[in-house]
CSV table of C-alpha atoms in Angstrom, one decimal:
chain,number,residue,atom,x,y,z
A,117,MET,CA,25.3,-27.7,13.1
A,118,ALA,CA,27.0,-28.2,9.5
A,119,THR,CA,30.5,-27.9,9.2
A,120,VAL,CA,31.4,-25.0,7.0
A,121,TYR,CA,33.9,-25.4,4.3
A,122,PRO,CA,35.9,-24.2,3.6
A,123,ALA,CA,37.1,-23.4,7.2
A,124,HIS,CA,38.3,-19.9,6.6
A,125,PHE,CA,34.9,-18.5,5.3
A,126,ASP,CA,32.4,-16.8,8.0
A,127,ILE,CA,29.3,-15.5,6.2
A,128,SER,CA,28.7,-12.8,9.1
A,129,ALA,CA,32.1,-11.1,8.1
A,130,VAL,CA,31.1,-10.6,4.5
A,131,ILE,CA,27.7,-9.6,5.0
A,132,ARG,CA,27.0,-5.8,5.9
A,133,PRO,CA,26.1,-5.6,9.7
A,134,ASN,CA,22.9,-3.5,8.9
A,135,ILE,CA,21.9,-6.7,6.5
A,136,LEU,CA,22.5,-9.1,9.4
A,137,ALA,CA,20.2,-7.0,11.5
A,138,LEU,CA,17.8,-6.9,9.2
A,139,GLN,CA,14.0,-8.0,10.2
A,140,PRO,CA,12.4,-8.8,7.2
A,141,TYR,CA,8.9,-7.5,5.9
A,142,ARG,CA,6.3,-9.9,6.9
A,143,CYS,CA,3.9,-10.3,4.0
A,144,ALA,CA,0.5,-11.7,4.6
A,145,ARG,CA,1.5,-15.0,2.4
A,146,ASP,CA,4.0,-15.6,5.4
A,147,ASP,CA,1.2,-16.6,7.7
A,148,TYR,CA,-1.4,-18.0,5.6
A,149,SER,CA,-2.3,-18.8,2.0
A,150,GLU,CA,-5.5,-21.0,1.8
A,151,GLY,CA,-9.1,-20.1,2.8
A,152,ILE,CA,-10.9,-16.9,2.4
A,153,LEU,CA,-8.0,-14.4,2.2
A,154,LEU,CA,-9.1,-11.1,3.5
A,155,ASP,CA,-5.6,-10.1,4.8
A,156,ALA,CA,-3.7,-8.6,2.0
A,157,ASN,CA,-5.9,-6.2,0.4
A,158,GLU,CA,-6.3,-7.8,-2.5
A,159,ASN,CA,-9.0,-7.1,-5.3
A,160,ALA,CA,-11.7,-9.6,-4.4
A,161,PHE,CA,-13.4,-9.3,-7.7
A,162,GLY,CA,-10.0,-10.2,-9.5
A,163,SER,CA,-8.5,-8.7,-12.5
A,164,SER,CA,-10.4,-6.1,-14.6
A,165,ILE,CA,-8.9,-6.9,-17.7
A,166,ILE,CA,-11.5,-7.4,-20.0
A,167,ALA,CA,-11.5,-11.2,-21.6
A,168,SER,CA,-13.9,-13.0,-23.3
A,169,ASP,CA,-16.4,-15.8,-21.9
A,170,ASP,CA,-15.9,-17.7,-25.2
A,171,ALA,CA,-13.2,-20.5,-24.5
A,172,GLU,CA,-11.9,-20.3,-28.0
A,173,LYS,CA,-11.5,-16.8,-28.2
A,174,LEU,CA,-10.1,-16.7,-24.7
A,175,LEU,CA,-7.5,-19.1,-25.9
A,176,THR,CA,-6.5,-16.7,-28.9
A,177,GLU,CA,-6.2,-13.9,-26.2
A,178,LEU,CA,-3.7,-16.3,-24.3
A,179,GLN,CA,-1.7,-17.3,-27.3
A,180,ALA,CA,-1.4,-13.4,-27.9
A,181,THR,CA,0.9,-13.3,-24.8
A,182,THR,CA,2.6,-16.4,-25.3
A,183,SER,CA,3.4,-15.2,-29.0
A,184,LEU,CA,5.1,-12.2,-27.5
A,185,ASP,CA,8.7,-11.9,-28.2
A,186,LEU,CA,9.6,-13.5,-25.1
A,187,HIS,CA,13.1,-14.4,-26.7
A,188,ARG,CA,14.1,-10.6,-26.8
A,189,TYR,CA,14.5,-8.4,-24.0
A,190,PRO,CA,11.6,-5.9,-23.2
A,191,ASP,CA,11.2,-2.4,-23.9
A,192,PRO,CA,12.9,-0.6,-21.2
A,193,SER,CA,10.8,2.6,-21.3
A,194,HIS,CA,7.1,1.5,-22.4
A,195,PRO,CA,5.8,4.9,-23.6
A,196,SER,CA,2.3,3.5,-24.1
A,197,ILE,CA,1.7,2.3,-20.7
A,198,LYS,CA,3.0,5.7,-19.3
A,199,GLY,CA,0.9,7.7,-21.7
A,200,ARG,CA,-2.1,5.8,-20.5
A,201,ILE,CA,-1.4,6.6,-17.1
A,202,ALA,CA,-0.3,10.1,-17.5
A,203,SER,CA,-4.0,10.4,-19.3
A,204,LEU,CA,-6.0,8.4,-16.5
A,205,ARG,CA,-4.3,10.8,-13.9
A,206,GLY,CA,-4.4,14.1,-15.6
A,207,LEU,CA,-1.0,14.7,-16.5
A,208,VAL,CA,-1.3,15.2,-20.2
A,209,PRO,CA,-0.4,18.6,-20.9
A,210,PRO,CA,-3.4,21.1,-22.5
A,211,PRO,CA,-3.6,21.4,-26.2
A,212,GLY,CA,-1.5,24.1,-27.2
A,213,THR,CA,1.3,23.7,-24.7
A,214,THR,CA,5.0,23.5,-25.5
A,215,THR,CA,6.5,20.3,-24.3
A,216,SER,CA,8.9,17.6,-25.2
A,217,ASP,CA,6.2,14.9,-24.7
A,218,PRO,CA,2.8,15.8,-25.4
A,219,SER,CA,1.5,12.2,-23.9
A,220,GLY,CA,2.6,13.3,-20.2
A,221,ALA,CA,4.6,9.9,-20.4
A,222,ASP,CA,7.7,12.0,-19.1
A,223,HIS,CA,6.0,12.5,-15.9
A,224,VAL,CA,5.7,8.7,-15.0
A,225,PHE,CA,8.1,5.9,-13.8
A,226,LEU,CA,7.1,2.3,-13.8
A,227,GLY,CA,8.8,-0.4,-11.4
A,228,VAL,CA,8.3,-3.5,-10.1
A,229,GLY,CA,5.9,-3.0,-7.9
A,230,SER,CA,5.7,0.1,-5.6
A,231,ASP,CA,8.5,-1.6,-3.7
A,232,GLU,CA,11.2,-1.2,-6.2
A,233,ILE,CA,10.2,2.5,-6.3
A,234,ILE,CA,10.8,3.0,-2.8
A,235,ASP,CA,14.2,1.5,-2.4
A,236,LEU,CA,15.1,3.2,-5.8
A,237,LEU,CA,14.0,6.7,-4.1
A,238,MET,CA,16.2,5.9,-1.2
A,239,ARG,CA,19.1,5.1,-3.2
A,240,VAL,CA,19.4,8.3,-5.1
A,241,CYS,CA,18.5,10.7,-2.7
A,242,VAL,CA,19.6,9.7,1.0
A,243,LYS,CA,23.2,9.2,1.7
A,244,PRO,CA,23.9,5.5,3.6
A,245,GLY,CA,25.9,4.7,6.4
A,246,GLY,CA,23.6,6.8,8.9
A,247,LEU,CA,24.4,9.8,7.2
A,248,GLU,CA,21.2,10.7,6.1
A,249,LYS,CA,17.5,9.8,7.1
A,250,ILE,CA,14.1,9.5,6.0
A,251,LEU,CA,10.8,10.2,7.8
A,252,THR,CA,7.8,8.1,8.3
A,253,THR,CA,4.3,8.3,10.2
A,254,PRO,CA,3.7,5.4,11.9
A,255,PRO,CA,1.3,3.3,11.8
A,256,THR,CA,2.0,3.0,8.1
A,257,TYR,CA,3.4,0.8,5.7
A,258,GLY,CA,6.0,-1.4,6.6
A,259,MET,CA,8.5,-1.6,3.5
A,260,TYR,CA,9.8,1.8,3.9
A,261,ALA,CA,11.7,0.8,7.2
A,262,VAL,CA,12.9,-2.5,5.7
A,263,CYS,CA,13.9,-0.6,2.7
A,264,ALA,CA,15.7,2.0,5.1
A,265,GLN,CA,17.7,-0.5,7.0
A,266,VAL,CA,18.6,-2.3,3.5
A,267,ASN,CA,20.1,0.9,2.2
A,268,ASP,CA,21.8,1.9,5.7
A,269,VAL,CA,19.8,5.0,6.1
A,270,GLY,CA,18.2,6.3,9.5
A,271,VAL,CA,14.4,6.3,10.2
A,272,VAL,CA,12.6,9.2,12.1
A,273,LYS,CA,9.4,8.6,13.1
A,274,VAL,CA,6.6,11.1,13.7
A,275,PRO,CA,3.6,8.9,14.6
A,276,LEU,CA,-0.1,9.8,13.4
A,277,GLU,CA,-2.2,11.7,15.7
A,278,LEU,CA,-5.0,9.6,17.2
A,279,THR,CA,-8.0,11.3,18.2
A,280,GLY,CA,-10.8,9.2,20.0
A,281,THR,CA,-10.1,6.1,22.1
A,282,ASN,CA,-9.6,3.4,19.5
A,283,GLY,CA,-12.7,1.8,20.4
A,284,GLU,CA,-13.6,2.4,24.1
A,285,GLY,CA,-16.7,4.3,24.7
A,286,GLY,CA,-18.1,3.6,21.5
A,287,GLU,CA,-16.1,6.7,19.8
A,288,LYS,CA,-14.5,6.2,16.5
A,289,GLY,CA,-10.6,6.7,16.5
A,290,ARG,CA,-9.4,9.0,13.8
A,291,PHE,CA,-5.7,9.5,12.5
A,292,SER,CA,-4.2,12.5,11.1
A,293,VAL,CA,-0.7,13.7,10.2
A,294,ASN,CA,1.0,15.9,12.7
A,295,VAL,CA,2.3,18.3,10.1
A,296,ASP,CA,3.6,21.0,12.6
A,297,GLU,CA,5.7,18.4,14.3
A,298,ILE,CA,7.2,17.6,11.1
A,299,LYS,CA,7.8,20.8,10.1
A,300,LYS,CA,9.3,21.2,13.7
A,301,ILE,CA,11.7,18.0,13.1
A,302,VAL,CA,12.8,18.7,9.5
A,303,ALA,CA,13.8,22.2,10.3
A,304,ALA,CA,16.0,21.0,13.1
A,305,ASP,CA,17.3,18.1,10.9
A,306,PRO,CA,18.7,18.6,7.5
A,307,SER,CA,19.8,15.4,6.9
A,308,ILE,CA,16.2,14.2,6.4
A,309,LYS,CA,15.7,13.6,2.7
A,310,LEU,CA,12.3,12.0,2.2
A,311,ILE,CA,9.1,12.1,3.9
A,312,PHE,CA,7.0,9.2,3.4
A,313,LEU,CA,3.1,9.5,3.4
A,314,CYS,CA,0.6,7.0,3.1
A,315,SER,CA,-2.9,8.3,1.7
A,316,PRO,CA,-5.1,6.6,2.3
A,317,GLY,CA,-3.0,4.7,4.9
A,318,ASN,CA,-2.2,1.4,5.5
A,319,PRO,CA,-3.3,-0.1,7.9
A,320,THR,CA,-5.5,3.2,8.8
A,321,GLY,CA,-7.4,3.7,5.4
A,322,THR,CA,-7.3,7.5,6.2
A,323,LEU,CA,-6.9,10.2,3.5
A,324,ILE,CA,-4.2,12.8,4.2
A,325,PRO,CA,-5.8,16.6,2.9
A,326,LEU,CA,-4.0,18.0,-0.3
A,327,SER,CA,-3.6,20.9,2.1
A,328,SER,CA,-1.4,19.3,4.5
A,329,ILE,CA,0.7,17.9,1.6
A,330,ARG,CA,0.9,21.3,0.2
A,331,GLU,CA,2.0,23.1,3.5
A,332,LEU,CA,4.9,20.5,3.7
A,333,LEU,CA,5.9,20.9,0.0
A,334,GLU,CA,6.1,24.6,0.5
A,335,TYR,CA,8.0,24.8,3.9
A,336,PRO,CA,11.2,26.0,3.0
A,337,LEU,CA,13.5,24.3,5.8
A,338,PHE,CA,12.6,21.3,4.3
A,339,LYS,CA,14.9,20.6,1.1
A,340,GLY,CA,14.1,17.4,0.4
A,341,ILE,CA,10.7,15.2,-1.5
A,342,VAL,CA,7.7,14.7,0.0
A,343,VAL,CA,6.5,10.8,-1.3
A,344,VAL,CA,2.7,10.1,-1.1
A,345,ASP,CA,2.2,6.6,-1.5
A,346,GLU,CA,-1.3,6.2,-3.3
A,347,ALA,CA,-1.7,2.4,-3.1
A,348,TYR,CA,-5.4,2.6,-2.3
A,349,ILE,CA,-6.4,6.1,-4.2
A,350,ASP,CA,-8.9,4.6,-6.5
A,351,PHE,CA,-11.2,3.7,-3.2
A,352,ALA,CA,-11.6,7.3,-2.1
A,353,ASP,CA,-14.7,8.8,-2.9
A,354,ASP,CA,-13.4,11.6,-5.2
A,355,VAL,CA,-10.4,10.3,-6.7
A,356,GLN,CA,-9.4,13.5,-8.7
A,357,LYS,CA,-10.0,15.6,-5.6
A,358,SER,CA,-8.2,13.4,-3.3
A,359,SER,CA,-5.2,12.3,-5.3
A,360,ALA,CA,-1.9,14.2,-4.9
A,361,ALA,CA,-1.4,13.4,-8.6
A,362,SER,CA,-3.0,17.2,-8.8
A,363,LEU,CA,-0.1,18.2,-7.2
A,364,VAL,CA,2.7,16.8,-9.6
A,365,LYS,CA,2.7,19.5,-12.3
A,366,GLU,CA,2.8,22.4,-9.8
A,367,TYR,CA,5.4,21.2,-7.3
A,368,SER,CA,9.3,19.5,-8.4
A,369,ASN,CA,9.6,18.2,-4.8
A,370,ILE,CA,6.8,15.5,-4.7
A,371,VAL,CA,6.5,11.9,-5.9
A,372,VAL,CA,3.1,10.0,-5.8
A,373,MET,CA,3.4,6.5,-5.8
A,374,GLN,CA,0.8,4.4,-7.2
A,375,THR,CA,0.0,0.7,-8.3
A,376,LEU,CA,-1.8,-1.7,-10.5
A,377,SER,CA,-2.3,-4.2,-7.4
A,378,LYS,CA,-5.2,-2.9,-5.6
A,379,SER,CA,-7.8,-1.2,-7.5
A,380,PHE,CA,-7.0,-3.0,-11.3
A,381,GLY,CA,-6.6,-6.3,-9.3
A,382,LEU,CA,-3.4,-7.1,-10.8
A,383,ALA,CA,-1.3,-7.9,-7.6
A,384,ALA,CA,0.6,-10.7,-9.4
A,385,ILE,CA,2.3,-8.7,-12.2
A,386,ARG,CA,4.2,-6.5,-9.9
A,387,LEU,CA,3.7,-3.1,-11.7
A,388,GLY,CA,4.4,0.1,-9.4
A,389,ILE,CA,4.1,3.8,-10.7
A,390,ALA,CA,5.9,7.0,-9.6
A,391,LEU,CA,4.3,10.5,-10.5
A,392,ALA,CA,6.3,13.3,-10.8
A,393,GLN,CA,8.2,15.8,-12.7
A,394,PRO,CA,10.7,14.8,-15.8
A,395,PRO,CA,14.3,15.6,-13.9
A,396,LEU,CA,13.3,13.3,-11.1
A,397,ILE,CA,11.6,10.8,-13.3
A,398,GLN,CA,14.8,10.9,-15.7
A,399,ILE,CA,17.2,10.3,-12.7
A,400,LEU,CA,15.0,6.9,-11.4
A,401,SER,CA,14.9,5.8,-15.2
A,402,ASN,CA,19.1,6.4,-15.4
A,403,THR,CA,19.3,4.2,-12.2
A,404,LYS,CA,16.7,1.5,-12.4
A,405,ALA,CA,17.8,-2.0,-14.0
A,406,PRO,CA,17.6,-2.0,-17.5
A,407,TYR,CA,14.6,-4.0,-18.2
A,408,ASN,CA,12.9,-4.1,-15.1
A,409,ILE,CA,9.4,-4.3,-16.8
A,410,SER,CA,8.7,-7.7,-18.3
A,411,THR,CA,7.0,-8.1,-21.9
A,412,PRO,CA,4.0,-10.2,-20.3
A,413,THR,CA,3.8,-7.7,-17.5
A,414,ALA,CA,3.9,-4.7,-20.1
A,415,HIS,CA,1.2,-6.5,-21.9
A,416,LEU,CA,-1.1,-7.0,-19.4
A,417,ALA,CA,-0.8,-3.7,-18.1
A,418,LEU,CA,-1.7,-2.2,-21.4
A,419,SER,CA,-4.8,-4.3,-21.3
A,420,ALA,CA,-5.9,-3.1,-18.1
A,421,LEU,CA,-5.5,0.5,-18.9
A,422,SER,CA,-7.4,0.4,-22.0
A,423,PRO,CA,-10.7,2.6,-21.6
A,424,GLY,CA,-12.6,-0.4,-21.4
A,425,SER,CA,-10.7,-2.2,-18.8
A,426,VAL,CA,-10.6,1.1,-16.9
A,427,SER,CA,-14.2,1.3,-16.9
A,428,LEU,CA,-14.5,-2.3,-15.4
A,429,MET,CA,-12.2,-1.1,-12.6
A,430,GLN,CA,-14.2,1.5,-11.6
A,431,SER,CA,-17.2,-0.6,-11.5
A,432,LYS,CA,-15.7,-3.0,-9.8
A,433,VAL,CA,-14.2,-0.3,-7.2
A,434,ARG,CA,-18.0,1.0,-6.6
A,435,SER,CA,-19.0,-2.7,-5.7
A,436,LEU,CA,-16.1,-3.0,-3.2
A,437,VAL,CA,-16.8,0.5,-1.6
A,438,GLN,CA,-20.5,-0.7,-1.4
A,439,GLY,CA,-19.5,-3.9,0.3
A,440,ARG,CA,-17.1,-1.6,2.6
A,441,SER,CA,-20.3,0.0,3.8
A,442,THR,CA,-22.1,-3.4,4.1
A,443,LEU,CA,-19.3,-4.8,6.2
A,444,LEU,CA,-19.0,-1.6,8.5
A,445,LYS,CA,-22.6,-2.0,9.2
A,446,GLY,CA,-22.0,-5.6,9.9
A,447,LEU,CA,-19.3,-5.2,12.1
A,448,ALA,CA,-21.1,-2.6,14.2
A,449,SER,CA,-23.8,-5.3,14.9
A,450,LEU,CA,-21.2,-7.5,16.7
A,451,SER,CA,-20.6,-4.4,19.3
A,452,SER,CA,-22.2,-6.7,21.8
A,453,PHE,CA,-19.5,-9.4,21.3
A,454,GLY,CA,-16.5,-6.9,22.0
A,455,VAL,CA,-16.0,-5.6,18.6
A,456,GLY,CA,-15.3,-1.7,18.8
A,457,PRO,CA,-16.0,0.9,16.3
A,458,SER,CA,-13.6,1.1,13.2
A,459,ILE,CA,-10.5,3.1,13.2
A,460,GLY,CA,-9.4,5.4,10.7
A,461,GLY,CA,-11.0,7.1,7.7
A,462,ASN,CA,-12.4,3.8,5.5
A,463,ASP,CA,-11.3,5.5,2.5
A,464,ALA,CA,-9.3,2.0,1.1
A,465,ASN,CA,-10.8,-1.4,0.3
A,466,PHE,CA,-10.2,-2.6,4.0
A,467,VAL,CA,-11.3,-1.6,7.4
A,468,VAL,CA,-9.7,-1.8,10.9
A,469,VAL,CA,-11.5,-2.7,14.0
A,470,PRO,CA,-10.2,-3.0,17.9
A,471,ILE,CA,-11.2,-6.2,19.2
A,472,LEU,CA,-12.4,-5.4,23.2
A,473,GLU,CA,-12.4,-7.4,26.2
A,474,LYS,CA,-14.9,-10.1,26.4
A,475,PRO,CA,-18.2,-7.9,27.9
A,476,ALA,CA,-20.5,-9.6,30.7
A,477,SER,CA,-23.2,-7.3,29.3
A,478,GLU,CA,-24.4,-5.0,26.5
A,479,ALA,CA,-23.9,-2.2,28.4
A,480,GLU,CA,-20.3,-3.2,29.5
A,481,ALA,CA,-19.7,-4.1,25.9
A,482,LEU,CA,-19.9,0.0,25.1
A,483,ASN,CA,-17.0,0.8,27.6
A,484,GLY,CA,-14.8,-2.3,27.1
A,485,LYS,CA,-11.1,-1.9,26.6
A,486,PRO,CA,-9.0,-3.1,23.6
A,487,ASP,CA,-7.5,-6.7,24.3
A,488,ASN,CA,-4.7,-7.5,22.2
A,489,LYS,CA,-4.6,-11.1,23.5
A,490,ARG,CA,-8.4,-11.7,22.4
A,491,ALA,CA,-7.6,-9.8,19.3
A,492,PHE,CA,-4.6,-12.0,18.2
A,493,ARG,CA,-6.6,-15.5,19.6
A,494,LEU,CA,-9.8,-14.4,17.1
A,495,TYR,CA,-7.2,-14.1,14.4
A,496,LYS,CA,-5.5,-17.2,14.8
A,497,THR,CA,-8.6,-19.1,15.4
A,498,LEU,CA,-10.3,-17.6,12.4
A,499,ALA,CA,-7.3,-19.1,10.4
A,500,GLU,CA,-6.7,-22.2,11.8
A,501,THR,CA,-9.8,-23.5,12.8
A,502,HIS,CA,-12.3,-21.6,10.2
A,503,ALA,CA,-10.1,-21.0,7.2
A,504,VAL,CA,-10.9,-17.2,7.2
A,505,VAL,CA,-7.8,-15.2,6.9
A,506,VAL,CA,-7.5,-11.2,8.4
A,507,ARG,CA,-4.5,-9.7,9.7
A,508,PHE,CA,-3.5,-8.9,13.0
A,509,ARG,CA,-2.3,-5.2,13.4
A,510,GLY,CA,-2.4,-5.2,17.4
A,511,ASN,CA,1.3,-4.1,17.4
A,512,GLU,CA,1.1,-0.8,15.3
A,513,PRO,CA,1.0,2.2,16.9
A,514,GLY,CA,-2.7,3.4,17.6
A,515,CYS,CA,-4.0,0.1,16.7
A,516,ASP,CA,-3.9,-1.8,19.9
A,517,ALA,CA,-6.1,-5.0,19.6
A,518,CYS,CA,-6.8,-4.5,16.0
A,519,LEU,CA,-7.5,-6.5,13.4
A,520,ARG,CA,-7.7,-5.3,9.5
A,521,ILE,CA,-9.8,-7.1,7.2
A,522,THR,CA,-9.9,-6.7,3.4
A,523,VAL,CA,-13.4,-6.0,2.0
A,524,GLY,CA,-14.4,-9.2,0.2
A,525,THR,CA,-17.3,-10.2,-2.2
A,526,GLU,CA,-20.9,-10.4,-0.5
A,527,GLU,CA,-20.5,-14.1,0.5
A,528,GLU,CA,-17.2,-13.6,1.6
A,529,ASN,CA,-18.0,-10.5,3.9
A,530,ALA,CA,-21.0,-12.7,5.3
A,531,GLU,CA,-19.0,-15.2,6.1
A,532,VAL,CA,-16.4,-13.6,8.3
A,533,LEU,CA,-19.0,-11.6,10.1
A,534,LYS,CA,-20.7,-15.1,10.8
A,535,LYS,CA,-17.4,-16.5,11.7
A,536,MET,CA,-16.3,-13.9,14.0
A,537,LYS,CA,-19.5,-14.0,15.9
A,538,GLU,CA,-18.9,-17.6,16.5
A,539,VAL,CA,-15.5,-17.3,17.8
A,540,LEU,CA,-15.9,-14.0,19.9
A,541,ALA,CA,-18.7,-15.7,21.8
A,542,GLU,CA,-16.5,-18.5,22.7
A,543,ILE,CA,-13.5,-16.5,23.4
């Protein structure tokens, strides 16, 4: 062990205890970074920014980014980006409405990914030191709990209700939010300031009905904010009718988070979005770092939100949704190898399937039980022997022995099915 100098310094006496105890969020790239990557719910078709196929013109486009005023600090407000987002999500006020911002930009906040927004919401709403809490509905996105520990706030968990048997007997498992239980808990504990809902859920892929969200927003014994994380909303069948963005103008106690990472295929630029009424947006803006969105990120985001690029995004989403259907059919064809029916709602760009005990016969396959060890072995073998990377989710509540598989290109989907069949035949 290396000698610490100076001897009087002890790092564990300086760092806050909640940080020393922190289990960091483990992202997909912590495990594998090469091969067919179907583990991080990225857009397999890439960015939807329209670019030229002509090499000379493409070079000019790249030069447009490098010729930006990179020696200057970026615009801290980005009204053009916010205006395009407000238009896309139906937050532009009707003509003739009296408003300080006719573009709807005052309903939009931009963060360094949704993670900055999650962190900011906790910092501005929830007192640290275990005095106040957030509520989550596992299985859900792991960063809610990580940010809570970083900010030294408590976490109350109300698991999603799972109906069905998670693959056993050929019955599909379905998740839903237990609204009655949430209402009961927040009524008894006024220290809960934020409710985090993921819709479509990660890893469940399940949409939360707007009626359930409305019920929580209107519940008079909950005085806090309902946060709806819609990272995958563009993969739902009817985005306008499914998105809680339609509730933002009506309710002052809702925040809807979205991102350019998934449907827009721009995970690398780290642009998260919060939609809420102007008073809360102003508080987030007052609290953020002065220049949180870089000039290159802003330039790319504005291009991605142009009408042509949005149309291209929607076209790619349609292709991925079709690929999702094909992938689900392919996974169903592997039932005799011990692949159970998918769980969740399949409203995102990924699917989740349980891996069952190795069946001795086709009849036995229909009644197999989830086998967590076999699922983990399949995950490891696919990645380390066949360069096909999916995500093991068997330790999540309600996801026993489950693998989460991002919808890829037609060729990638075919390859993952082929390799799964080969490996399952052997293990």
